[in-house]
Structure formats: C-alpha cells, structure tokens
Tab-separated table of C-alpha atoms in Angstrom:
chain	number	residue	atom	x	y	z
A	149	UNK	CA	1.750	16.233	-101.483
A	150	UNK	CA	3.654	13.405	-99.892
A	151	UNK	CA	3.100	12.908	-96.201
A	152	UNK	CA	6.192	13.794	-94.237
A	153	UNK	CA	7.433	10.802	-92.291
A	154	UNK	CA	10.128	10.991	-89.696
A	155	UNK	CA	12.170	8.373	-91.530
A	156	UNK	CA	11.680	10.171	-94.832
A	157	UNK	CA	14.534	12.548	-94.205
A	158	UNK	CA	17.064	9.939	-93.084
A	159	UNK	CA	19.664	8.306	-95.302
A	160	UNK	CA	20.393	4.574	-95.314
A	161	UNK	CA	23.701	4.890	-93.389
A	162	UNK	CA	21.881	6.981	-90.758
A	163	UNK	CA	19.083	4.395	-90.488
A	164	UNK	CA	21.755	1.740	-89.935
A	165	UNK	CA	24.252	3.451	-87.630
A	166	UNK	CA	21.861	5.748	-85.706
A	167	UNK	CA	19.245	3.150	-84.785
A	168	UNK	CA	19.625	0.385	-82.229
A	169	UNK	CA	18.425	-2.255	-84.698
A	170	UNK	CA	20.806	-0.982	-87.400
A	171	UNK	CA	23.787	-0.909	-85.055
A	172	UNK	CA	22.994	-4.428	-83.926
A	173	UNK	CA	22.970	-5.421	-87.606
A	174	UNK	CA	26.523	-4.098	-87.845
A	175	UNK	CA	27.389	-6.245	-84.820
A	176	UNK	CA	25.692	-9.291	-86.328
A	177	UNK	CA	27.440	-9.006	-89.704
A	178	UNK	CA	30.870	-8.241	-88.227
A	179	UNK	CA	30.398	-11.077	-85.726
A	180	UNK	CA	29.537	-13.554	-88.465
A	181	UNK	CA	32.598	-12.459	-90.483
A	182	UNK	CA	34.803	-13.092	-87.443
A	183	UNK	CA	33.073	-16.431	-86.822
A	184	UNK	CA	33.745	-17.613	-90.395
A	185	UNK	CA	37.388	-16.645	-89.942
A	186	UNK	CA	37.566	-18.497	-86.627
A	187	UNK	CA	36.211	-21.699	-88.176
A	188	UNK	CA	38.951	-21.692	-90.844
A	189	UNK	CA	41.516	-20.657	-88.188
A	190	UNK	CA	40.517	-23.580	-85.954
A	191	UNK	CA	40.671	-26.082	-88.823
A	192	UNK	CA	44.083	-24.724	-89.836
A	193	UNK	CA	45.333	-25.078	-86.248
A	194	UNK	CA	44.654	-28.814	-86.369
A	195	UNK	CA	47.648	-29.049	-88.777
A	196	UNK	CA	49.751	-29.040	-85.608
A	197	UNK	CA	48.828	-32.712	-85.152
A	198	UNK	CA	50.574	-33.582	-88.429
A	199	UNK	CA	53.990	-32.348	-87.344
A	200	UNK	CA	56.197	-29.273	-87.782
A	201	UNK	CA	56.819	-29.649	-91.519
A	202	UNK	CA	53.167	-29.729	-92.494
A	203	UNK	CA	52.183	-26.965	-90.043
A	204	UNK	CA	54.976	-24.600	-91.117
A	205	UNK	CA	54.348	-25.306	-94.810
A	206	UNK	CA	50.666	-24.482	-94.251
A	207	UNK	CA	51.619	-21.222	-92.535
A	208	UNK	CA	53.788	-20.355	-95.538
A	209	UNK	CA	51.038	-21.319	-97.999
A	210	UNK	CA	48.677	-18.824	-96.319
A	211	UNK	CA	51.048	-16.098	-97.548
A	212	UNK	CA	50.853	-17.316	-101.146
A	213	UNK	CA	47.034	-17.410	-101.517
A	214	UNK	CA	45.926	-15.600	-104.662
A	215	UNK	CA	49.312	-15.636	-106.389
A	216	UNK	CA	50.118	-14.708	-109.063
A	217	UNK	CA	47.005	-12.506	-109.295
A	218	UNK	CA	47.891	-11.071	-105.898
A	219	UNK	CA	51.473	-10.438	-104.879
A	220	UNK	CA	53.093	-12.385	-102.004
A	221	UNK	CA	51.291	-11.841	-98.652
A	222	UNK	CA	48.689	-9.530	-100.206
A	223	UNK	CA	45.822	-11.878	-99.418
A	224	UNK	CA	46.838	-12.223	-95.795
A	225	UNK	CA	47.059	-8.437	-95.426
A	226	UNK	CA	43.658	-7.920	-97.055
A	227	UNK	CA	42.249	-10.481	-94.613
A	228	UNK	CA	43.956	-8.723	-91.687
A	229	UNK	CA	42.538	-5.324	-92.672
A	230	UNK	CA	39.074	-6.828	-93.105
A	231	UNK	CA	39.236	-8.576	-89.734
A	232	UNK	CA	40.517	-5.444	-88.023
A	233	UNK	CA	37.583	-3.499	-89.486
A	234	UNK	CA	35.197	-6.200	-88.213
A	235	UNK	CA	36.717	-6.149	-84.711
A	236	UNK	CA	36.599	-2.339	-84.534
A	237	UNK	CA	33.017	-2.129	-85.870
A	238	UNK	CA	31.887	-4.868	-83.481
A	239	UNK	CA	33.592	-3.261	-80.502
A	240	UNK	CA	32.508	0.328	-81.190
A	241	UNK	CA	28.895	-0.710	-81.803
A	242	UNK	CA	28.905	-2.869	-78.655
A	243	UNK	CA	30.312	-0.005	-76.585
A	244	UNK	CA	27.776	2.513	-77.880
A	245	UNK	CA	24.837	0.132	-77.498
A	246	UNK	CA	25.951	-0.822	-73.987
A	247	UNK	CA	26.068	2.858	-73.022
A	248	UNK	CA	22.485	3.261	-74.264
A	249	UNK	CA	21.340	0.096	-72.502
A	250	UNK	CA	22.849	1.098	-69.159
A	251	UNK	CA	21.391	4.611	-69.440
A	252	UNK	CA	17.938	3.137	-70.125
A	253	UNK	CA	17.868	1.535	-66.651
A	254	UNK	CA	19.261	4.315	-64.413
A	255	UNK	CA	17.745	2.956	-61.177
A	256	UNK	CA	18.399	-0.717	-60.488
A	257	UNK	CA	15.875	-3.004	-58.831
A	258	UNK	CA	16.434	-3.478	-55.104
A	259	UNK	CA	15.211	-7.057	-55.374
A	260	UNK	CA	17.679	-8.697	-57.722
A	261	UNK	CA	17.287	-12.160	-59.107
A	262	UNK	CA	19.260	-14.280	-61.503
A	263	UNK	CA	18.288	-13.254	-64.980
A	264	UNK	CA	19.028	-15.045	-68.261
A	265	UNK	CA	21.735	-17.599	-68.965
A	266	UNK	CA	25.417	-17.319	-68.036
A	267	UNK	CA	26.370	-16.938	-71.706
A	268	UNK	CA	23.939	-14.037	-72.114
A	269	UNK	CA	25.018	-12.235	-68.958
A	270	UNK	CA	28.725	-12.449	-69.810
A	271	UNK	CA	28.495	-11.032	-73.358
A	272	UNK	CA	29.915	-7.603	-72.454
A	273	UNK	CA	32.790	-8.566	-70.151
A	274	UNK	CA	33.422	-11.713	-72.180
A	275	UNK	CA	33.810	-9.460	-75.209
A	276	UNK	CA	36.315	-7.269	-73.349
A	277	UNK	CA	38.292	-10.393	-72.348
A	278	UNK	CA	38.330	-11.515	-75.994
A	279	UNK	CA	39.533	-8.078	-77.136
A	280	UNK	CA	42.459	-8.188	-74.686
A	281	UNK	CA	43.178	-11.789	-75.669
A	282	UNK	CA	43.398	-10.838	-79.363
A	283	UNK	CA	46.110	-8.269	-78.510
A	284	UNK	CA	48.142	-10.820	-76.535
A	285	UNK	CA	47.557	-13.522	-79.151
A	286	UNK	CA	48.889	-11.306	-81.974
A	287	UNK	CA	51.934	-10.277	-79.907
A	288	UNK	CA	52.523	-13.944	-79.109
A	289	UNK	CA	51.984	-15.864	-82.337
A	290	UNK	CA	51.865	-13.260	-85.130
A	291	UNK	CA	54.646	-10.808	-84.277
A	292	UNK	CA	56.363	-13.180	-81.823
A	293	UNK	CA	57.100	-10.244	-79.486
A	294	UNK	CA	56.087	-12.023	-76.280
A	295	UNK	CA	56.669	-15.575	-77.532
A	296	UNK	CA	59.362	-17.604	-75.693
A	297	UNK	CA	60.597	-18.933	-79.075
A	298	UNK	CA	59.416	-16.167	-81.403
A	299	UNK	CA	60.995	-17.130	-84.734
A	300	UNK	CA	59.189	-16.130	-87.943
A	301	UNK	CA	58.336	-19.066	-90.197
A	302	UNK	CA	58.451	-21.532	-87.294
A	303	UNK	CA	54.756	-21.509	-86.407
A	304	UNK	CA	54.875	-25.022	-84.953
A	305	UNK	CA	57.774	-24.292	-82.616
A	306	UNK	CA	56.192	-20.985	-81.521
A	307	UNK	CA	52.921	-22.749	-80.644
A	308	UNK	CA	54.717	-25.434	-78.656
A	309	UNK	CA	56.763	-22.754	-76.839
A	310	UNK	CA	53.619	-20.829	-75.783
A	311	UNK	CA	51.795	-23.881	-74.533
A	312	UNK	CA	54.864	-25.057	-72.646
A	313	UNK	CA	54.353	-22.136	-70.246
A	314	UNK	CA	51.666	-22.260	-67.536
A	315	UNK	CA	50.493	-18.688	-68.218
A	316	UNK	CA	50.198	-19.353	-71.954
A	317	UNK	CA	47.847	-22.234	-71.268
A	318	UNK	CA	45.819	-20.318	-68.657
A	319	UNK	CA	45.330	-17.205	-70.824
A	320	UNK	CA	44.478	-19.263	-73.893
A	321	UNK	CA	42.023	-21.653	-72.272
A	322	UNK	CA	40.218	-18.912	-70.296
A	323	UNK	CA	39.860	-16.837	-73.477
A	324	UNK	CA	38.633	-19.798	-75.504
A	325	UNK	CA	35.984	-20.672	-72.924
A	326	UNK	CA	34.906	-17.003	-73.058
A	327	UNK	CA	34.802	-17.334	-76.862
A	328	UNK	CA	32.573	-20.397	-76.658
A	329	UNK	CA	30.129	-18.631	-74.344
A	330	UNK	CA	30.208	-15.510	-76.543
A	331	UNK	CA	29.361	-17.542	-79.660
A	332	UNK	CA	26.730	-19.594	-77.825
A	333	UNK	CA	24.591	-16.457	-77.366
A	334	UNK	CA	26.092	-14.321	-80.124
A	335	UNK	CA	25.451	-16.605	-83.078
A	336	UNK	CA	21.797	-17.199	-82.172
A	337	UNK	CA	21.377	-13.508	-81.369
A	338	UNK	CA	22.933	-12.411	-84.685
A	339	UNK	CA	20.465	-14.599	-86.565
A	340	UNK	CA	17.578	-12.916	-84.695
A	341	UNK	CA	18.979	-9.447	-85.412
A	342	UNK	CA	19.172	-10.224	-89.115
A	343	UNK	CA	15.539	-11.324	-88.940
A	344	UNK	CA	16.307	-14.885	-90.028
A	345	UNK	CA	14.925	-16.676	-86.978
A	346	UNK	CA	11.418	-18.038	-86.671
A	347	UNK	CA	9.410	-20.102	-84.230
A	348	UNK	CA	9.785	-23.286	-86.252
A	349	UNK	CA	13.527	-22.797	-86.702
A	350	UNK	CA	14.310	-21.691	-83.146
A	351	UNK	CA	15.235	-25.059	-81.614
A	352	UNK	CA	17.465	-25.882	-84.579
A	353	UNK	CA	19.125	-22.457	-84.384
A	354	UNK	CA	19.833	-22.746	-80.660
A	355	UNK	CA	21.231	-26.243	-81.158
A	356	UNK	CA	23.402	-24.987	-84.041
A	357	UNK	CA	24.778	-22.113	-81.954
A	358	UNK	CA	25.611	-24.470	-79.084
A	359	UNK	CA	27.226	-26.990	-81.440
A	360	UNK	CA	29.337	-24.376	-83.249
A	361	UNK	CA	30.442	-22.934	-79.886
A	362	UNK	CA	31.386	-26.348	-78.500
A	363	UNK	CA	33.154	-27.616	-81.631
A	364	UNK	CA	35.079	-24.369	-82.077
A	365	UNK	CA	36.198	-24.227	-78.444
A	366	UNK	CA	37.100	-27.928	-78.381
A	367	UNK	CA	39.081	-27.614	-81.632
A	368	UNK	CA	41.092	-24.642	-80.390
A	369	UNK	CA	41.650	-26.030	-76.885
A	370	UNK	CA	42.820	-29.392	-78.275
A	371	UNK	CA	46.131	-27.731	-79.245
A	372	UNK	CA	47.289	-26.613	-75.741
A	373	UNK	CA	45.933	-29.868	-74.282
A	374	UNK	CA	48.001	-31.814	-76.836
A	375	UNK	CA	51.152	-29.855	-75.927
A	376	UNK	CA	50.511	-30.275	-72.181
A	377	UNK	CA	50.005	-34.026	-72.536
A	378	UNK	CA	53.027	-34.443	-74.807
A	379	UNK	CA	51.066	-35.530	-77.893
A	380	UNK	CA	52.532	-32.494	-79.658
A	381	UNK	CA	56.076	-31.491	-78.722
B	84	UNK	CA	-9.950	-20.348	-43.841
B	85	UNK	CA	-6.306	-19.663	-43.166
B	86	UNK	CA	-5.133	-16.154	-43.714
B	87	UNK	CA	-1.644	-14.812	-44.220
B	88	UNK	CA	0.501	-12.270	-42.449
B	89	UNK	CA	2.957	-10.612	-44.804
B	90	UNK	CA	5.817	-8.137	-44.679
B	91	UNK	CA	5.780	-5.711	-47.625
B	92	UNK	CA	8.731	-3.596	-48.693
B	93	UNK	CA	7.215	-0.984	-50.988
B	94	UNK	CA	8.914	1.779	-52.985
B	95	UNK	CA	7.577	5.086	-51.662
B	96	UNK	CA	8.326	8.260	-53.609
B	97	UNK	CA	6.317	11.425	-53.013
B	98	UNK	CA	6.775	12.858	-56.497
B	99	UNK	CA	8.811	12.710	-59.722
B	100	UNK	CA	11.781	14.601	-58.283
B	101	UNK	CA	11.510	13.383	-54.688
B	102	UNK	CA	13.909	10.894	-53.151
B	103	UNK	CA	12.359	7.453	-52.930
B	104	UNK	CA	13.038	4.523	-50.638
B	105	UNK	CA	11.725	1.081	-49.771
B	106	UNK	CA	9.398	1.289	-46.757
B	107	UNK	CA	8.403	-1.750	-44.722
B	108	UNK	CA	4.749	-2.469	-43.863
B	109	UNK	CA	3.025	-5.367	-42.139
B	110	UNK	CA	-0.331	-6.644	-43.384
B	111	UNK	CA	-2.374	-9.345	-41.668
B	112	UNK	CA	-5.480	-11.353	-42.396
B	113	UNK	CA	-4.731	-11.646	-46.139
B	114	UNK	CA	-6.941	-14.222	-47.838
B	115	UNK	CA	-5.291	-16.475	-50.448
B	116	UNK	CA	-8.247	-15.648	-52.730
B	117	UNK	CA	-7.439	-11.931	-52.759
B	118	UNK	CA	-5.780	-10.472	-55.820
B	119	UNK	CA	-2.461	-8.701	-55.333
B	120	UNK	CA	-4.182	-5.337	-55.790
B	121	UNK	CA	-6.865	-6.220	-53.208
B	122	UNK	CA	-4.042	-6.990	-50.803
B	123	UNK	CA	-2.653	-3.494	-51.472
B	124	UNK	CA	-6.179	-2.053	-51.051
B	125	UNK	CA	-6.206	-3.659	-47.588
B	126	UNK	CA	-2.906	-2.000	-46.771
B	127	UNK	CA	-4.139	1.359	-48.079
B	128	UNK	CA	-7.316	1.188	-45.943
B	129	UNK	CA	-5.121	0.732	-42.889
B	130	UNK	CA	-2.807	3.566	-43.979
B	131	UNK	CA	-5.772	5.923	-44.495
B	132	UNK	CA	-7.214	5.028	-41.065
B	133	UNK	CA	-3.794	5.723	-39.564
B	134	UNK	CA	-3.779	9.112	-41.338
B	135	UNK	CA	-0.878	8.112	-43.576
B	136	UNK	CA	-0.524	8.587	-47.330
B	137	UNK	CA	-1.845	5.504	-49.170
B	138	UNK	CA	0.426	3.736	-51.667
B	139	UNK	CA	-0.223	5.048	-55.185
B	140	UNK	CA	-0.499	2.407	-57.916
B	141	UNK	CA	-2.125	2.239	-61.354
B	142	UNK	CA	-5.118	-0.008	-61.948
B	143	UNK	CA	-8.309	0.062	-63.950
B	144	UNK	CA	-10.197	-3.009	-65.203
B	145	UNK	CA	-8.752	-5.515	-62.721
B	146	UNK	CA	-9.604	-8.182	-65.294
B	147	UNK	CA	-6.197	-8.478	-66.934
B	148	UNK	CA	-7.225	-6.797	-70.171
B	149	UNK	CA	-6.508	-3.069	-69.886
B	150	UNK	CA	-2.780	-2.959	-69.114
B	151	UNK	CA	-3.047	-0.204	-66.494
B	152	UNK	CA	-1.692	-2.108	-63.521
B	153	UNK	CA	1.867	-3.242	-63.189
B	154	UNK	CA	4.558	-3.426	-60.548
B	155	UNK	CA	7.741	-5.377	-60.054
B	156	UNK	CA	7.078	-7.992	-57.382
B	157	UNK	CA	10.142	-9.734	-55.936
B	158	UNK	CA	12.162	-8.649	-58.957
B	159	UNK	CA	9.666	-9.984	-61.514
B	160	UNK	CA	7.353	-7.791	-63.599
B	161	UNK	CA	3.765	-8.630	-62.525
B	162	UNK	CA	5.166	-11.116	-60.004
B	163	UNK	CA	5.694	-14.872	-60.090
B	164	UNK	CA	2.784	-15.818	-62.372
B	165	UNK	CA	2.509	-15.071	-66.082
B	166	UNK	CA	-0.400	-12.651	-65.762
B	167	UNK	CA	-1.118	-9.052	-64.869
B	168	UNK	CA	-0.717	-7.867	-61.288
B	169	UNK	CA	-4.523	-7.589	-60.886
B	170	UNK	CA	-4.917	-11.243	-61.847
B	171	UNK	CA	-2.112	-12.411	-59.565
B	172	UNK	CA	-3.621	-14.047	-56.501
B	173	UNK	CA	-2.238	-14.179	-53.005
B	174	UNK	CA	-2.371	-17.990	-53.042
B	175	UNK	CA	0.990	-17.807	-54.823
B	176	UNK	CA	2.498	-16.450	-51.599
B	177	UNK	CA	2.914	-18.037	-48.170
B	178	UNK	CA	2.269	-16.850	-44.650
B	179	UNK	CA	5.282	-14.930	-43.315
B	180	UNK	CA	6.646	-13.994	-46.753
B	181	UNK	CA	8.466	-10.722	-47.329
B	182	UNK	CA	7.428	-9.225	-50.673
B	183	UNK	CA	9.426	-6.488	-52.413
B	184	UNK	CA	7.280	-4.169	-54.535
B	185	UNK	CA	8.936	-1.680	-56.904
B	186	UNK	CA	7.782	0.424	-59.853
B	187	UNK	CA	8.743	-0.336	-63.471
B	188	UNK	CA	12.357	0.866	-63.760
B	189	UNK	CA	13.284	2.572	-67.029
B	190	UNK	CA	14.622	5.973	-68.023
B	191	UNK	CA	11.696	6.254	-70.451
B	192	UNK	CA	9.187	5.471	-67.656
B	193	UNK	CA	9.834	8.158	-65.001
B	194	UNK	CA	8.214	7.552	-61.611
B	195	UNK	CA	5.196	9.818	-61.025
B	196	UNK	CA	4.525	8.674	-57.479
B	197	UNK	CA	5.244	5.472	-55.520
B	198	UNK	CA	4.465	2.633	-57.945
B	199	UNK	CA	2.968	4.829	-60.685
B	200	UNK	CA	5.161	5.483	-63.725
B	201	UNK	CA	4.575	7.685	-66.771
B	202	UNK	CA	4.189	5.355	-69.755
B	203	UNK	CA	3.279	8.052	-72.292
B	204	UNK	CA	6.462	7.147	-74.224
B	205	UNK	CA	4.436	4.134	-75.416
B	206	UNK	CA	1.722	6.474	-76.694
B	207	UNK	CA	4.307	8.416	-78.693
B	208	UNK	CA	5.636	5.183	-80.249
B	209	UNK	CA	2.084	4.246	-81.281
B	210	UNK	CA	1.479	7.813	-82.473
B	211	UNK	CA	4.417	7.586	-84.866
B	212	UNK	CA	3.043	4.646	-86.860
B	213	UNK	CA	0.944	2.229	-84.824
B	214	UNK	CA	-2.181	2.829	-86.894
B	215	UNK	CA	-3.451	2.653	-90.475
B	216	UNK	CA	-4.226	5.865	-92.323
B	217	UNK	CA	-7.677	5.084	-93.698
B	218	UNK	CA	-11.175	6.449	-93.227
B	219	UNK	CA	-12.769	4.263	-90.576
B	220	UNK	CA	-16.463	5.146	-90.419
B	221	UNK	CA	-18.717	2.166	-89.853
B	222	UNK	CA	-17.345	-1.369	-89.749
B	223	UNK	CA	-16.359	-2.516	-93.265
B	224	UNK	CA	-17.868	-5.610	-94.843
B	225	UNK	CA	-15.870	-8.492	-93.354
B	226	UNK	CA	-15.197	-10.203	-96.677
B	227	UNK	CA	-14.165	-7.043	-98.527
B	228	UNK	CA	-10.467	-7.694	-97.895
B	229	UNK	CA	-9.365	-11.303	-97.835
B	230	UNK	CA	-6.782	-12.107	-95.142
B	231	UNK	CA	-5.089	-15.515	-95.168
B	232	UNK	CA	-5.862	-17.415	-91.968
B	233	UNK	CA	-2.215	-17.738	-90.802
B	234	UNK	CA	-1.747	-13.964	-91.241
B	235	UNK	CA	-4.954	-13.261	-89.332
B	236	UNK	CA	-3.735	-15.525	-86.517
B	237	UNK	CA	-0.364	-13.748	-86.399
B	238	UNK	CA	-2.070	-10.349	-86.347
B	239	UNK	CA	-4.425	-11.399	-83.531
B	240	UNK	CA	-1.585	-12.873	-81.495
B	241	UNK	CA	0.335	-9.583	-81.665
B	242	UNK	CA	-2.767	-7.418	-81.231
B	243	UNK	CA	-3.117	-8.980	-77.783
B	244	UNK	CA	-0.505	-6.549	-76.424
B	245	UNK	CA	-2.127	-4.370	-73.753
B	246	UNK	CA	0.817	-1.956	-73.450
B	247	UNK	CA	1.372	-2.631	-69.742
B	248	UNK	CA	5.144	-2.137	-70.031
B	249	UNK	CA	6.173	-5.389	-68.332
B	250	UNK	CA	8.566	-6.074	-71.236
B	251	UNK	CA	10.420	-2.818	-70.551
B	252	UNK	CA	10.423	-3.475	-66.811
B	253	UNK	CA	11.788	-7.003	-67.236
B	254	UNK	CA	14.417	-6.193	-69.871
B	255	UNK	CA	17.892	-5.630	-68.374
B	256	UNK	CA	18.308	-2.858	-70.975
B	257	UNK	CA	14.908	-1.214	-70.421
B	258	UNK	CA	14.160	-1.927	-74.077
B	259	UNK	CA	10.726	-1.474	-75.675
B	260	UNK	CA	11.452	-3.808	-78.581
B	261	UNK	CA	8.718	-6.337	-77.712
B	262	UNK	CA	6.049	-3.630	-77.321
B	263	UNK	CA	7.047	-1.959	-80.596
B	264	UNK	CA	7.374	-5.238	-82.483
B	265	UNK	CA	3.940	-6.403	-81.328
B	266	UNK	CA	2.324	-3.414	-83.039
B	267	UNK	CA	4.599	-3.460	-86.096
B	268	UNK	CA	3.951	-7.152	-86.739
B	269	UNK	CA	0.231	-6.822	-85.968
B	270	UNK	CA	-0.257	-4.187	-88.685
B	271	UNK	CA	2.487	-5.117	-91.161
B	272	UNK	CA	1.183	-8.647	-91.636
B	273	UNK	CA	-2.267	-7.397	-92.694
B	274	UNK	CA	-3.227	-6.040	-96.140
B	275	UNK	CA	-4.682	-2.952	-94.427
B	276	UNK	CA	-1.251	-2.178	-93.002
B	277	UNK	CA	0.660	-2.758	-96.239
B	278	UNK	CA	0.645	0.818	-97.669
B	279	UNK	CA	2.551	2.113	-94.614
B	280	UNK	CA	4.575	-1.035	-94.025
B	281	UNK	CA	8.013	0.605	-94.418
B	282	UNK	CA	7.386	4.017	-92.870
B	283	UNK	CA	5.635	2.387	-89.897
B	284	UNK	CA	8.599	0.303	-88.803
B	285	UNK	CA	11.178	3.031	-89.513
B	286	UNK	CA	9.208	5.711	-87.665
B	287	UNK	CA	8.196	3.565	-84.695
B	288	UNK	CA	11.758	2.294	-84.177
B	289	UNK	CA	13.018	5.877	-84.552
B	290	UNK	CA	10.627	7.072	-81.837
B	291	UNK	CA	11.442	4.071	-79.635
B	292	UNK	CA	15.151	4.947	-79.783
B	293	UNK	CA	14.504	8.669	-79.282
B	294	UNK	CA	12.433	8.009	-76.140
B	295	UNK	CA	15.498	6.579	-74.392
B	296	UNK	CA	14.644	2.876	-74.352
B	297	UNK	CA	17.652	0.566	-74.556
B	298	UNK	CA	18.483	-1.873	-77.341
B	299	UNK	CA	17.664	-5.562	-77.563
B	300	UNK	CA	20.283	-8.104	-76.491
B	301	UNK	CA	17.970	-11.082	-77.047
B	302	UNK	CA	17.894	-12.078	-73.390
B	303	UNK	CA	14.247	-13.117	-73.740
B	304	UNK	CA	13.239	-11.596	-70.390
B	305	UNK	CA	10.488	-9.539	-72.065
B	306	UNK	CA	8.646	-12.482	-73.584
B	307	UNK	CA	8.918	-14.395	-70.307
B	308	UNK	CA	7.317	-11.504	-68.408
B	309	UNK	CA	4.644	-10.640	-70.994
B	310	UNK	CA	1.193	-11.381	-69.520
B	311	UNK	CA	-0.230	-11.733	-73.029
B	312	UNK	CA	2.400	-14.127	-74.376
B	313	UNK	CA	3.768	-11.954	-77.175
B	314	UNK	CA	6.514	-14.258	-78.511
B	315	UNK	CA	10.217	-13.335	-78.634
B	316	UNK	CA	10.167	-14.088	-82.381
B	317	UNK	CA	8.057	-10.934	-82.697
B	318	UNK	CA	11.305	-8.974	-82.220
B	319	UNK	CA	13.004	-11.072	-84.903
B	320	UNK	CA	10.117	-10.286	-87.252
B	321	UNK	CA	10.453	-6.537	-86.548
B	322	UNK	CA	14.208	-6.712	-87.221
B	323	UNK	CA	13.347	-8.339	-90.554
B	324	UNK	CA	10.787	-5.598	-91.307
B	325	UNK	CA	13.260	-2.865	-90.373
B	326	UNK	CA	16.051	-4.198	-92.594
B	327	UNK	CA	13.558	-4.750	-95.422
B	328	UNK	CA	12.379	-1.142	-95.111
B	329	UNK	CA	15.983	0.140	-95.157
B	330	UNK	CA	16.743	-1.906	-98.285
B	331	UNK	CA	13.657	-0.540	-100.034
B	332	UNK	CA	14.673	3.089	-99.647
C-alpha cells in the first residue's frame, strides 16, 4: 500500500496556485515576460531620436508583424492579450500573497528599525504606482484619449505632445524610477524563486539586476529628457 | 570593574488571550560579562523579592546550541550580535541604554506568556517530512553509503539549524521559509533522503503554508538574523526542489 502523503492528493495547478512558492513562481514568470517586453519597448522608443518618419514607420511596422501568416494587427493584439494576462496574474498573485504576509505578522514590533533596501521595501506600493501608470500610459499613447495631440498613426507627435506638458514629464519620470526600483529587486528575486540562483552566481545576479534596472530606466527616461531639452521636438 | 545601569522596556502579557504592554524596569549593577539572560535573571530576582511576577522567557542550554531562547532585542531577533540571546553579552550595550525586549511576532507563534511563544508550528513542519523513513537501530557502518564531500558539507551546513525561530521573527512577512528550507536541503542533498525527496518538500511547504506563516519576498532578513548562518541561498534551493517535485508529478 502506498503511503498517503499530504501532497499526494493535490493536482499540479493546486500545488502552483495554492502554495506560496507556486504563486511566487507565477509572479516570477509573469514578471520576466513583462521585463522582456519592456526591453523591446525601450529599444523601440529610441527610434524617436531618428525623427518622426522613422518612428511612425516603426509604429506602423509593429502592426504588420507576422503578415501574411497573421492578418494585419493580429500580432499586436496577441501580444496585448498576453501582456494583459501577465499583468493580471502578477497583480492578483501579489495581492493575495501580500494579504497572507500581512496576516502572518498581526502584531507589529514596538521597536522599529530600518529593514532591507529601499527597492525591497517599495515593491508593493511601487507595484501599485506602476499599475496606475500603465492605465494612464495606455490612455495617453495607445488610445490617445488623454493625449494633447492624440492622433492615431502619429506616434512621434503624440510623444512630443505628452512630454511638452509638465504633468506628463512628472508622471512618466516618477513611474519609471519606480519601475527601476521594482526591477532592481524583482529580477533578482524572480531568479531566486525559480531556483536558479546560487552562492557563486549571487554577485553576478545582483549586478545584472541593477544593470538591467538602470539601463531600462535610463533608456525610457531619455525620451522625456530629450523633449524637455529640445533635442527631440 | 564598571557596571551598567539600564532601562528595560519588556513586553508583559499574563497569558495567551490577555492584553499585553511594554513595561519599563530599571536594572543596576549589570556586569559587561553577563549574558543577556543573566541580566534578565538579575531583574527577575529583584521582581521576586519585590513580590512581583518574574518575566517569563524560554531558555535551556545557555550555550547557543539548543534553540530554546529567543527574544527581539531593540527590533533585532537575538539582538545586535549574530548569535543566540543566551550567547549575547552585555558588553554590547552601554551604561544608560534603554533596551526594548519583545517576543517573536508571528501569527504562527502565538504568545504564551511575556516573552514565551508557542513554536510547535515548527514541530508540525518537521513532522510532515523533516525525517527519513528508515529503520534506525544502531549506527550504520559509516562507509556503507558514500556521500560526496560537497554534499556532506551542504547537509552539515543546513543541519546546523536549531529551530529557534529567529528567521520568522526577523522576516517582515513572518515567513518560515529559511527554517523549512534548512531541513529540506539538509535531507534532500543526501542519498538517505532521496526516496522521499519530492514528497518531503511538497508536504513540508504545504504544512508551512497551512500554519499561517507568510511567503518569502527575498528581503534576506532571515539569513541576517540566523544565529547559525543558514544561507539565504537555502531558500533558493528549496524553491528549486519544490518546482522539481511539481514537475515530476
């Protein structure tokens, strides 16, 4: 007779979604998907330095990826659905895990002291800021709803219009600094969750996370800085 | 020899369901060579002479090897030095200091009285897989099962865990990941632990979650507080074991 183990009766989805380690794996994988997207997004944004024609042509090309196998704009919609799933999975898992974490320490210490790094302590609220930023960012530069220019097909002009307003610059730069901090801890943490870290690799992994965070933030922030300084207009 | 006068703010709680609060005490004539627990013994002698209830705290070996003692001293599990509370000496404090002393804080570690918490949740985690199912009897011949030296070193390093609970106390999420991973890695790296490698990690993590410990956010507070130096990569190794066990189902 087989010995009955507690885990013996649980299915793989239950072992993933109902355990803290499994749910963190969902966060790690969805986070890495979003990070890969952000790297290509940042590199694509740098097209703004080559003028409106090249930038707008690039924005149009994104809609033609996969043709003729895929129909026009199919690729971009598949990517959007995938990214939305990643954002929702990441957010729901983070919310549920945070609820558990807060419930596990019901009485706080009277003697408080500064714990962990700034990047680590700001993961939760930084994540909320990023979620709100994504909503504004889509309304601004995807749908054009809140964009001062807001013309479809004129990506370059829309970007310049946003970063010609003080609030556009403030929202964007604050969110991108939050993104850098989030990735600084999140990338290293995701690697640990997936069990890929080790003592010999740790320094390299921390350095990689810091580098990716800095390069990504600098690449994104270079666009509003270029508009503010008149390099891009 | 110079002695110290100290102000102590100690968490006093009469029972599990009683209201607790920080109570201020003065102690004088504390030698820098005293251990932290001897300093509390001094306070308790005075409290007993004054017909007051002494401060309850856990302790046993007072040699730093049993894991019974433990309190949060000035916000740090086991205090400012990387050791157990019994091996913390008063020379790390100065005359006139105010020291805050609180119990381990975690939903899974309910306060029994004052600084004593119920850590039996740890026993239930161990009971769900922190062992090998094999007849023990007398000690086996040492060369019967060959263990590669690096694996033996890893197992010994993780077997050092004394189950004091400082990792849970230090973690902002009250997570028991470092405690659980120490035992999972200790046994899973050895050939004797191999037959139950998958069920061990799945069951122990399942119990850990069910006991109401929080999840890991890789803050590293646990490994910093651990008096036995269980490394943070132990948690990474348990994550790897867990995902491996899920894949193998």
